[in-house]
XYZ file of N, CA and C in Angstrom:
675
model
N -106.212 21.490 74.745
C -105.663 20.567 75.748
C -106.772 20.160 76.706
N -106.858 18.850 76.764
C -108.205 18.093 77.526
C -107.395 18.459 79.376
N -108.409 19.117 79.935
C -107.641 18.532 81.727
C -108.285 17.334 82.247
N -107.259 16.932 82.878
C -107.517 15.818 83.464
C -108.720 15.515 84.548
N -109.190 14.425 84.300
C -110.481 14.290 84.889
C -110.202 14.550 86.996
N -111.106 14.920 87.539
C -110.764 15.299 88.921
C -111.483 13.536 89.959
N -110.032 13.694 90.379
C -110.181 11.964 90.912
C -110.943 12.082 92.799
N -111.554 10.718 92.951
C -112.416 10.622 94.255
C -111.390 10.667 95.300
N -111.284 11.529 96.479
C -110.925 10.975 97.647
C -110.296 9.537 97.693
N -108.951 9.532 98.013
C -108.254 8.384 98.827
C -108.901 8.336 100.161
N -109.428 6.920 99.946
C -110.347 7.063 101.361
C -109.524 5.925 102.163
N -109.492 5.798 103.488
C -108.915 4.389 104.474
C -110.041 4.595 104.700
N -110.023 2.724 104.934
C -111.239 1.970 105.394
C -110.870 1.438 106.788
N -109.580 1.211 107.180
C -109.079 1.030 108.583
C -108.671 1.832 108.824
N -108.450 1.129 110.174
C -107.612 1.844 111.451
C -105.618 1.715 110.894
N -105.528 0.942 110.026
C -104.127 0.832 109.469
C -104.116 1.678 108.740
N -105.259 1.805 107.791
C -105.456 2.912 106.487
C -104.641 4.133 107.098
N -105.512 4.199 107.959
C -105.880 5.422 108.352
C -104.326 5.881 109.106
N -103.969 5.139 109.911
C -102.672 5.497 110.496
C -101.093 5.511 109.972
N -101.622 5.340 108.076
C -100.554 5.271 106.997
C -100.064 6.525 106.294
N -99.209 7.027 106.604
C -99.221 8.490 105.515
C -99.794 9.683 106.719
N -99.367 11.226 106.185
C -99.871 11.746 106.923
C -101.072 12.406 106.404
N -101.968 12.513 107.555
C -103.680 12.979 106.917
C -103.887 13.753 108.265
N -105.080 14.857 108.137
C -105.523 16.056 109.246
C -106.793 15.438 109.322
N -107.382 14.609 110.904
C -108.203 14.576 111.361
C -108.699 15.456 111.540
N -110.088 15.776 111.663
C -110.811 16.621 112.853
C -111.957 15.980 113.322
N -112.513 16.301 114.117
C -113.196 16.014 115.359
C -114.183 17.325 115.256
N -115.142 16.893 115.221
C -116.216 17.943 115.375
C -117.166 17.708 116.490
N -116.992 18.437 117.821
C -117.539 17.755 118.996
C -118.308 18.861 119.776
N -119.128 18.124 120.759
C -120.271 19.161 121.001
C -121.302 19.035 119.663
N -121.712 18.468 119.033
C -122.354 18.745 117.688
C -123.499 18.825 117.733
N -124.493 19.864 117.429
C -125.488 19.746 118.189
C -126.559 18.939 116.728
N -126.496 17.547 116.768
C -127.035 17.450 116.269
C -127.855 15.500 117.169
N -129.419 15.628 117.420
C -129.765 14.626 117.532
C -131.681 15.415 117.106
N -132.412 13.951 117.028
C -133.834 14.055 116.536
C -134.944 14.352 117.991
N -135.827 14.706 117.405
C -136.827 14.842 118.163
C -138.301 14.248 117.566
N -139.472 13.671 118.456
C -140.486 13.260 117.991
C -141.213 14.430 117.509
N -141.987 14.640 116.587
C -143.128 15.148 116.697
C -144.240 15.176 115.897
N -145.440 15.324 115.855
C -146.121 15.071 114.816
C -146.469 14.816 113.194
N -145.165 15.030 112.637
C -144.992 14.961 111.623
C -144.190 13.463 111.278
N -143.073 13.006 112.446
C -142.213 12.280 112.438
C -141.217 12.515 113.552
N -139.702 11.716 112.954
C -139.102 12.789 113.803
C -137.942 13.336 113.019
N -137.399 14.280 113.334
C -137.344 15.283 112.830
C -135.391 15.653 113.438
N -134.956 16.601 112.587
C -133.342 17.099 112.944
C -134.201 18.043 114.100
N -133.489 18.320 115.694
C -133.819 18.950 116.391
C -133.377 20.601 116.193
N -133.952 21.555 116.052
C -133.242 22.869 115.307
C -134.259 24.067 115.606
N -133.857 24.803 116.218
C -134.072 25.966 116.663
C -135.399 26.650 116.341
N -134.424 26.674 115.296
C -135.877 27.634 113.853
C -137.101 26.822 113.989
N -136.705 25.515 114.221
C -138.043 24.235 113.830
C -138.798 24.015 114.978
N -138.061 23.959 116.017
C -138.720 23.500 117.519
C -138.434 24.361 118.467
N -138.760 25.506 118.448
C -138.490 26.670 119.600
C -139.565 26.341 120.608
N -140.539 25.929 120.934
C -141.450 26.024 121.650
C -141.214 24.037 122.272
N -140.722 23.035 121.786
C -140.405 22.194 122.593
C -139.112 22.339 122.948
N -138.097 23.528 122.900
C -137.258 23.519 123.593
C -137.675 24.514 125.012
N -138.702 25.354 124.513
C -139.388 25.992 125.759
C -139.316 25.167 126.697
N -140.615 24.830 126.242
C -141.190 23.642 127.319
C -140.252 22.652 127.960
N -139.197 21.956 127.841
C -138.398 21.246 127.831
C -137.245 22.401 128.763
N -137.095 23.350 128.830
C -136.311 24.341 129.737
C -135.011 24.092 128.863
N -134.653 23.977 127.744
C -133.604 24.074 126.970
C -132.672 25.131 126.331
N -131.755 25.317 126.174
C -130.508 26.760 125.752
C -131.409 26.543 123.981
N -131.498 27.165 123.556
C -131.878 27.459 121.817
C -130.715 26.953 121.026
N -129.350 27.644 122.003
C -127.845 27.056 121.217
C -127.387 26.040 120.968
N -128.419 25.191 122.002
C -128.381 23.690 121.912
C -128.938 22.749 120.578
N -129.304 23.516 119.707
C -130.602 23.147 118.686
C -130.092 24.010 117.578
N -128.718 23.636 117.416
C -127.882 24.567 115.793
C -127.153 23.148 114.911
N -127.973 22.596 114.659
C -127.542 21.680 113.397
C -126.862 22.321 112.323
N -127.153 23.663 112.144
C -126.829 24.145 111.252
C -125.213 25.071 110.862
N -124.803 24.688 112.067
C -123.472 25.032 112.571
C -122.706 23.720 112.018
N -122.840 22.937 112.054
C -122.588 21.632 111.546
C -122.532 21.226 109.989
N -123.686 21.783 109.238
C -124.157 21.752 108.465
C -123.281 22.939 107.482
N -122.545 23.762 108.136
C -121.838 24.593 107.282
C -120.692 24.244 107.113
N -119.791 23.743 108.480
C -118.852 22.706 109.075
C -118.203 21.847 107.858
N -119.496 20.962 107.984
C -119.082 19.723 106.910
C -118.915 20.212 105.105
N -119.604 21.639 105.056
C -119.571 21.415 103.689
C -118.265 22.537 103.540
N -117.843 23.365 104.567
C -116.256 23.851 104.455
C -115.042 22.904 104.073
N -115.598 21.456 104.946
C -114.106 20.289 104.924
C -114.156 19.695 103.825
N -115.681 19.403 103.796
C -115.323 18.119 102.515
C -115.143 18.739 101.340
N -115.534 20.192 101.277
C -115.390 20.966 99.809
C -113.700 21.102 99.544
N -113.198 20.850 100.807
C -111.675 21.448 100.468
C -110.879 20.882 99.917
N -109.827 21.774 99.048
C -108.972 20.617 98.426
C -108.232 19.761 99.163
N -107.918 19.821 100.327
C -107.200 19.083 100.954
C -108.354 17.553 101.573
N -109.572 17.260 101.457
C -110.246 16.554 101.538
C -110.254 15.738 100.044
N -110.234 16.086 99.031
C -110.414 15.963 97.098
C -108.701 15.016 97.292
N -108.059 15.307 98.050
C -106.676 15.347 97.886
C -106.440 14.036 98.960
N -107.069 13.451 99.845
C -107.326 12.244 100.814
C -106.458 12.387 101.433
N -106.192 13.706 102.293
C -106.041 14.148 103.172
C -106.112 14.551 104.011
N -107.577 14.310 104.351
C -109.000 14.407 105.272
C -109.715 13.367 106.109
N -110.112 13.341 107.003
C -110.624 11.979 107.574
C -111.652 13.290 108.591
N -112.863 13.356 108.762
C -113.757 14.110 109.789
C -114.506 12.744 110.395
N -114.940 13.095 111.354
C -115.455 12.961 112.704
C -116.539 13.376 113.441
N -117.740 13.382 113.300
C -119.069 14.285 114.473
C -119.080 13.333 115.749
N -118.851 14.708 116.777
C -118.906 13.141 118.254
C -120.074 14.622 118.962
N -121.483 13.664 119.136
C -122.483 15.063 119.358
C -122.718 15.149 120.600
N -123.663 15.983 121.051
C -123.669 16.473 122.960
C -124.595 15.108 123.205
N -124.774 14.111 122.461
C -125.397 13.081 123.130
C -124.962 11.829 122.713
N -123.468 12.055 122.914
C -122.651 10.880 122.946
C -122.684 9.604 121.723
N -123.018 10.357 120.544
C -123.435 9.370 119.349
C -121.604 9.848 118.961
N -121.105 8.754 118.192
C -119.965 9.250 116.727
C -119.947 8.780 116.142
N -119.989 9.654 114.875
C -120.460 9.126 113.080
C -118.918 9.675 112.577
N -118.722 8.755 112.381
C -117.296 8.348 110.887
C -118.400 8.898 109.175
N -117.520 9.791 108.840
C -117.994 10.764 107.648
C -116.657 9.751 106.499
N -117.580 9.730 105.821
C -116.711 8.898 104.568
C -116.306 10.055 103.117
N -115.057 10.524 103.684
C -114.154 11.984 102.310
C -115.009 11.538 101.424
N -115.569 10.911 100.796
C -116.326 10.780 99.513
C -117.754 11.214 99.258
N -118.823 11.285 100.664
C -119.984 12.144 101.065
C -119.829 13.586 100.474
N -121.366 13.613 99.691
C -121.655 14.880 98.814
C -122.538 15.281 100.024
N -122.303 16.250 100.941
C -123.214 17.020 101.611
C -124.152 17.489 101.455
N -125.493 17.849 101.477
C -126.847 18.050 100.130
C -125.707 19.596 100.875
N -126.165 20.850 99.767
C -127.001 21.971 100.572
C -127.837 22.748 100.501
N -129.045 21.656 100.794
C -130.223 22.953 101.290
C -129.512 21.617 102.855
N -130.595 22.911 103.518
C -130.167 22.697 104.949
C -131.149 21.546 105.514
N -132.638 21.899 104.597
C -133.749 20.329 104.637
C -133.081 18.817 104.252
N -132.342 18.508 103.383
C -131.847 17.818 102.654
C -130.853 17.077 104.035
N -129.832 18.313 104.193
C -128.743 17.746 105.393
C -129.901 17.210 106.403
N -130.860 17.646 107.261
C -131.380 17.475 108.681
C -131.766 15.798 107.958
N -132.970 15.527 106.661
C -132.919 13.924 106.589
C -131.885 13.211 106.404
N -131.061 13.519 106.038
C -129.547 12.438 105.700
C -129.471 12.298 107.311
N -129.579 13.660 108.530
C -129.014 13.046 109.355
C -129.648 12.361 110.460
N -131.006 12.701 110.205
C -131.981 11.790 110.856
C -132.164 10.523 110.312
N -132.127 10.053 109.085
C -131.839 8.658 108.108
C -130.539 8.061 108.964
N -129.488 8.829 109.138
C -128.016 8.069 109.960
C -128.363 7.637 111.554
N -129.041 8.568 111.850
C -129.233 8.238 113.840
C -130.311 7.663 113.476
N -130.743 6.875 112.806
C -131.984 5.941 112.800
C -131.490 4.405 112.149
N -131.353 4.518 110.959
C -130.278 3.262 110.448
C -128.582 3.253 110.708
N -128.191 4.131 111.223
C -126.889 3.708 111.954
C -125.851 3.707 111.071
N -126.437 4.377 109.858
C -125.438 4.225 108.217
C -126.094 4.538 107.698
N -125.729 5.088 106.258
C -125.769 5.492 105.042
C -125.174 5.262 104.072
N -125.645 4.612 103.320
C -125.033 3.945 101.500
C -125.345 4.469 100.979
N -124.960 4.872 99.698
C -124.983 5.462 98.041
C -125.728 4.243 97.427
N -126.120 4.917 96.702
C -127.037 4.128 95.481
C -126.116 3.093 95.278
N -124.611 3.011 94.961
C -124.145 2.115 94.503
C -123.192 1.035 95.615
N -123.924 1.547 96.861
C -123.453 0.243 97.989
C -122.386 0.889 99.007
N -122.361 1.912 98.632
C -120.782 2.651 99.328
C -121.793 3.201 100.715
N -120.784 3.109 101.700
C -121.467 3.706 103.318
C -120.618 4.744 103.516
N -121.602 5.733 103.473
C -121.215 7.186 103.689
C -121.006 7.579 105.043
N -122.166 7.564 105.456
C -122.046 7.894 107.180
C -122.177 6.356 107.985
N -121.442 6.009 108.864
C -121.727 5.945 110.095
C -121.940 5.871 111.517
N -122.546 5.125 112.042
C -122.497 5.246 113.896
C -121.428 4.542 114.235
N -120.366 4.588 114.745
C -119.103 3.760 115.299
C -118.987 4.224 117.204
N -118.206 2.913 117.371
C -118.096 2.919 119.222
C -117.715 4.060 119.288
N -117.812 4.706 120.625
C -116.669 5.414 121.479
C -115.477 4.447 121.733
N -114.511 5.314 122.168
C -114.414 6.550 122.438
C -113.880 7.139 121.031
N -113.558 8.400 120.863
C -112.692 8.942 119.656
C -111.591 8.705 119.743
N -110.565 8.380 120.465
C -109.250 8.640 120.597
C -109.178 6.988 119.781
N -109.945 6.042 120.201
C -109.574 4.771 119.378
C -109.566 4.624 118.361
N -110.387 5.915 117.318
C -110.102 5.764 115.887
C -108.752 6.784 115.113
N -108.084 7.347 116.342
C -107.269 8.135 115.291
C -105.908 7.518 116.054
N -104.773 7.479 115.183
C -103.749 6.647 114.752
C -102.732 6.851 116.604
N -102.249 5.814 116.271
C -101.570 6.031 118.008
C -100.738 7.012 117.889
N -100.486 7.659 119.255
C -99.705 8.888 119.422
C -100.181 10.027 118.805
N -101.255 10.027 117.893
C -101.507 11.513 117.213
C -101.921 12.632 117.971
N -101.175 13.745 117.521
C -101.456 15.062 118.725
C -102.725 15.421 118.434
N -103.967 15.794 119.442
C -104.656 16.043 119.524
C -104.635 17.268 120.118
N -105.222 18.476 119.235
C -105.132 19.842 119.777
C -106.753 20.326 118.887
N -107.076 21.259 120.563
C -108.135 21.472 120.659
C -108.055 23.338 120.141
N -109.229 24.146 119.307
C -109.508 25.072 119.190
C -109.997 26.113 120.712
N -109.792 26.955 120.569
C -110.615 27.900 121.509
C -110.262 29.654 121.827
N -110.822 30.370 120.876
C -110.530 31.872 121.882
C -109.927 32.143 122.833
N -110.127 31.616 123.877
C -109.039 31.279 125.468
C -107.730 31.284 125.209
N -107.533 30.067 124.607
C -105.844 30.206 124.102
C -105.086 30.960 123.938
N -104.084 30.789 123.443
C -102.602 31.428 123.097
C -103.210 31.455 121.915
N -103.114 32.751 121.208
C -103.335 33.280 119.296
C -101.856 32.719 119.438
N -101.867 31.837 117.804
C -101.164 31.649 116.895
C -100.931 31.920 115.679
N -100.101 32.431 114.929
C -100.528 32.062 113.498
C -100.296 30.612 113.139
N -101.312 30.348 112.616
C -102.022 28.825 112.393
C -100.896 28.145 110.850
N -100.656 29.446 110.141
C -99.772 28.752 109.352
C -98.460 28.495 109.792
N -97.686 29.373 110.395
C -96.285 28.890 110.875
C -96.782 27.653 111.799
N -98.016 27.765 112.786
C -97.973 26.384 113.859
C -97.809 25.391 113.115
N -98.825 25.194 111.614
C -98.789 23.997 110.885
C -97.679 23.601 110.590
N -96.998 24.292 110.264
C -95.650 24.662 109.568
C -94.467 23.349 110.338
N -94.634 23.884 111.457
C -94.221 23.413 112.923
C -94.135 22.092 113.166
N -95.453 21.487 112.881
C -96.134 20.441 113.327
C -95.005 19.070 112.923
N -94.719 18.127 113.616
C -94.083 16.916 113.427
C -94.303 15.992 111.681
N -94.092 15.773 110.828
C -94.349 15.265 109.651
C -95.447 13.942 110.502
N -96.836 13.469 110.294
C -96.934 13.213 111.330
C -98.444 13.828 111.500
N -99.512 12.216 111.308
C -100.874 12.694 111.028
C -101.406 13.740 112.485
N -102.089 14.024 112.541
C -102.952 15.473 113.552
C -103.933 15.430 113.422
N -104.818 15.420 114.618
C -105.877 15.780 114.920
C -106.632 17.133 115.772
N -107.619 17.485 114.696
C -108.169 18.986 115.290
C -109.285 19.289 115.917
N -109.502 18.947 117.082
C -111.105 19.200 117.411
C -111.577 20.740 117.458
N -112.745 20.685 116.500
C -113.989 21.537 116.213
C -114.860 22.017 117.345
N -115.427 22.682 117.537
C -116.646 22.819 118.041
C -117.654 22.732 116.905
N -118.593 21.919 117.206
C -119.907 21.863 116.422
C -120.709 22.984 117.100
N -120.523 23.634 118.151
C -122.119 24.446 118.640
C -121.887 26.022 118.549
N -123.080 26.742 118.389
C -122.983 27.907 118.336
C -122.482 28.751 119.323
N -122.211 27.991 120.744
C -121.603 28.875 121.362
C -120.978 28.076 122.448
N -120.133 28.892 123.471
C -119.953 28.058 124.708
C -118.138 27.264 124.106
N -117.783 26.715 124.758
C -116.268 26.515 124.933
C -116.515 24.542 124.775
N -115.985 24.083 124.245
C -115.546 22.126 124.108
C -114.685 21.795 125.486
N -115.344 21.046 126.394
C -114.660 20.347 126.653
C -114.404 18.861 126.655
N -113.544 18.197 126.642
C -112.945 16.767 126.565
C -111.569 16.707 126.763
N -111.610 16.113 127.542
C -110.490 15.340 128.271
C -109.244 14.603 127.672
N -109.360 14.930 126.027
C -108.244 14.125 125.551
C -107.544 15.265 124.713
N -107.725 16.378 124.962
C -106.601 17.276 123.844
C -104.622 17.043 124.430
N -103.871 17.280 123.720
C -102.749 17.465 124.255
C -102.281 18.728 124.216
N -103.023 19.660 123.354
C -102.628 21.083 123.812
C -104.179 21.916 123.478
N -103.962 23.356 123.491
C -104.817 24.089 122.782
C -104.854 25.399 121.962
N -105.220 25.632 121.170
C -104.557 26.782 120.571
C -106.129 27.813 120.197
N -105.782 29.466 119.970
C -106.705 30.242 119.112
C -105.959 30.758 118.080
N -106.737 30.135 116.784
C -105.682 30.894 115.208
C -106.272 32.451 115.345
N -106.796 33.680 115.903
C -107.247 34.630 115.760
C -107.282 35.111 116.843
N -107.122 36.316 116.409
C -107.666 37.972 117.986
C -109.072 38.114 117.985
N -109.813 37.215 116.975
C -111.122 37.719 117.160
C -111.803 36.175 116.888
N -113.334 36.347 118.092
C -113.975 35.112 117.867
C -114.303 34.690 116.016
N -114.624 33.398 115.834
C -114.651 33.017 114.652
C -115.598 32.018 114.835
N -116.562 31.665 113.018
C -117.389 30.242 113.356
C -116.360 29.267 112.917
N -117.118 27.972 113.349
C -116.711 27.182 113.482
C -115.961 26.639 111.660
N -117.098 27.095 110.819
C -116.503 27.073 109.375
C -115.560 27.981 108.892
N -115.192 29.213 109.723
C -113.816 29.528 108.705
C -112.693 28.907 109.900
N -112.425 28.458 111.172
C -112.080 27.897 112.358
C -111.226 26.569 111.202
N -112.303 26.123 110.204
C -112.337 24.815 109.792
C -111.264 25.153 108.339
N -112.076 26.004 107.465
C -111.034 26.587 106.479
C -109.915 26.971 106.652
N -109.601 27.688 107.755
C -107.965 28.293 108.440
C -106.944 26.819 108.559
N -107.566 26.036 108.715
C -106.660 25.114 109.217
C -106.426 23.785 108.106
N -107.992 23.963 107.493
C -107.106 23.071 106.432
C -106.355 23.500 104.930
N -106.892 25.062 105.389
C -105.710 25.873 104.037
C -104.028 25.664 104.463
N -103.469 25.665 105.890
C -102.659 25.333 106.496
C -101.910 24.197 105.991
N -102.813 23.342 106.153
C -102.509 22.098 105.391
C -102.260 21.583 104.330
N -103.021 22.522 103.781
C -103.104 22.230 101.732
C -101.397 23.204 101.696
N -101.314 23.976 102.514
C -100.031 24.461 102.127
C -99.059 23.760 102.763
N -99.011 22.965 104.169
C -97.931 22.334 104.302
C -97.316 21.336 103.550
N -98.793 20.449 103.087
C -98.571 19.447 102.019
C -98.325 19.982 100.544
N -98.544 20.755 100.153
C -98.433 21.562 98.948
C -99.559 20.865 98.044
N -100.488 21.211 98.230
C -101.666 20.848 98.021
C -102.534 22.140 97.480
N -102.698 22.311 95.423
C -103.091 23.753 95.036
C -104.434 23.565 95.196
């Protein structure tokens, strides 16, 4: 018995697309991801890479974790509930850039690979596939204008009220949702547009199983194997 071939992401290309059917935003904010000059070029700004111009510069190190990001994206888009176009992600970074991620983006992973894709995006403002398709790119502020009117926006955080994340999903209105992430290695998100906030755990967590918890949630509300 032949199985059936495994089909691309249902992707929306609008703001109608997008506000059709129900789908789990997230928002990945705080992201610590922007470039720096330096002799070579310029470069993903990152810890490991530039410890000594964040010296000099009087900078947190935590500020310089692309790679928090970089694990992030390849938790969501690997998931079935992303395969399943039920996914729409979001990077809005600590320097006010936001890149629209297109469900159909193969994430490299080596971690060299991710830093040029994302220095190639904050430089040309987009990213196409060989065959014309735009993977990443730079879109206006604010965030709240790209996700569908009325959608609840609920923010992650330790602080919170622990939930279990599957009965909350469970819960949730039939009725697209949005989840903001933290992109950074440490420190608490703030923004001004959540409508509630929740912690799925008694114990701190990264931001990639933060990301898996919630869209396994999903793959089970939707019944999604």
């Amino acid at each position: 018995m032949s199985l059936p071939k495994r089909q691309a992401p249902r992707v929306a290309k609008t703001k109608a697309q997008m506000a059709r059917g129900q789908r789990l935003f997230v928002v990945i904010e705080a992201a610590c991801i922007e470039t720096v000059r330096t002799e070579r070029g310029y470069e993903l700004l990152s810890v490991d890479r530039h410890r000594n111009i964040l010296h000099k510069a009087g900078r947190d190190p935590a500020e310089a974790r692309p790679d928090v990001v970089h694990r992030l994206l390849l938790a969501l888009l690997d998931s079935p509930l992303n395969k399943a176009g039920k996914l729409q992600v979001f990077i809005h970074t600590q320097r006010n850039v936001l890149i629209y991620i297109n469900p159909v983006t193969r994430i490299p992973r080596t971690f060299n690979r991710f830093a040029s894709l994302m220095v190639q995006c904050l430089d040309k403002m987009k990213i196409r596939s060989p065959d014309g398709d735009e993977l990443m790119r730079v879109i206006k502020n604010p965030i709240t204008d790209h996700l569908p009117p009325g959608c609840m926006k609920i923010g992650t955080s330790h602080r919170a009220d622990t939930v279990d994340v599957q009965d909350f999903v469970m819960e949730l209105p039939d009725e697209s949702v949005a989840f903001i992430i933290g992109g950074l290695a440490k420190g608490k998100v703030e923004v001004d547009y959540l409508d509630t906030e929740i912690s799925i755990s008694e114990y701190p967590l990264s931001a990639s199983i933060v990301s898996a918890r919630i869209t396994g949630a999903f793959e089970r509300k939707f019944g999604i194997l």
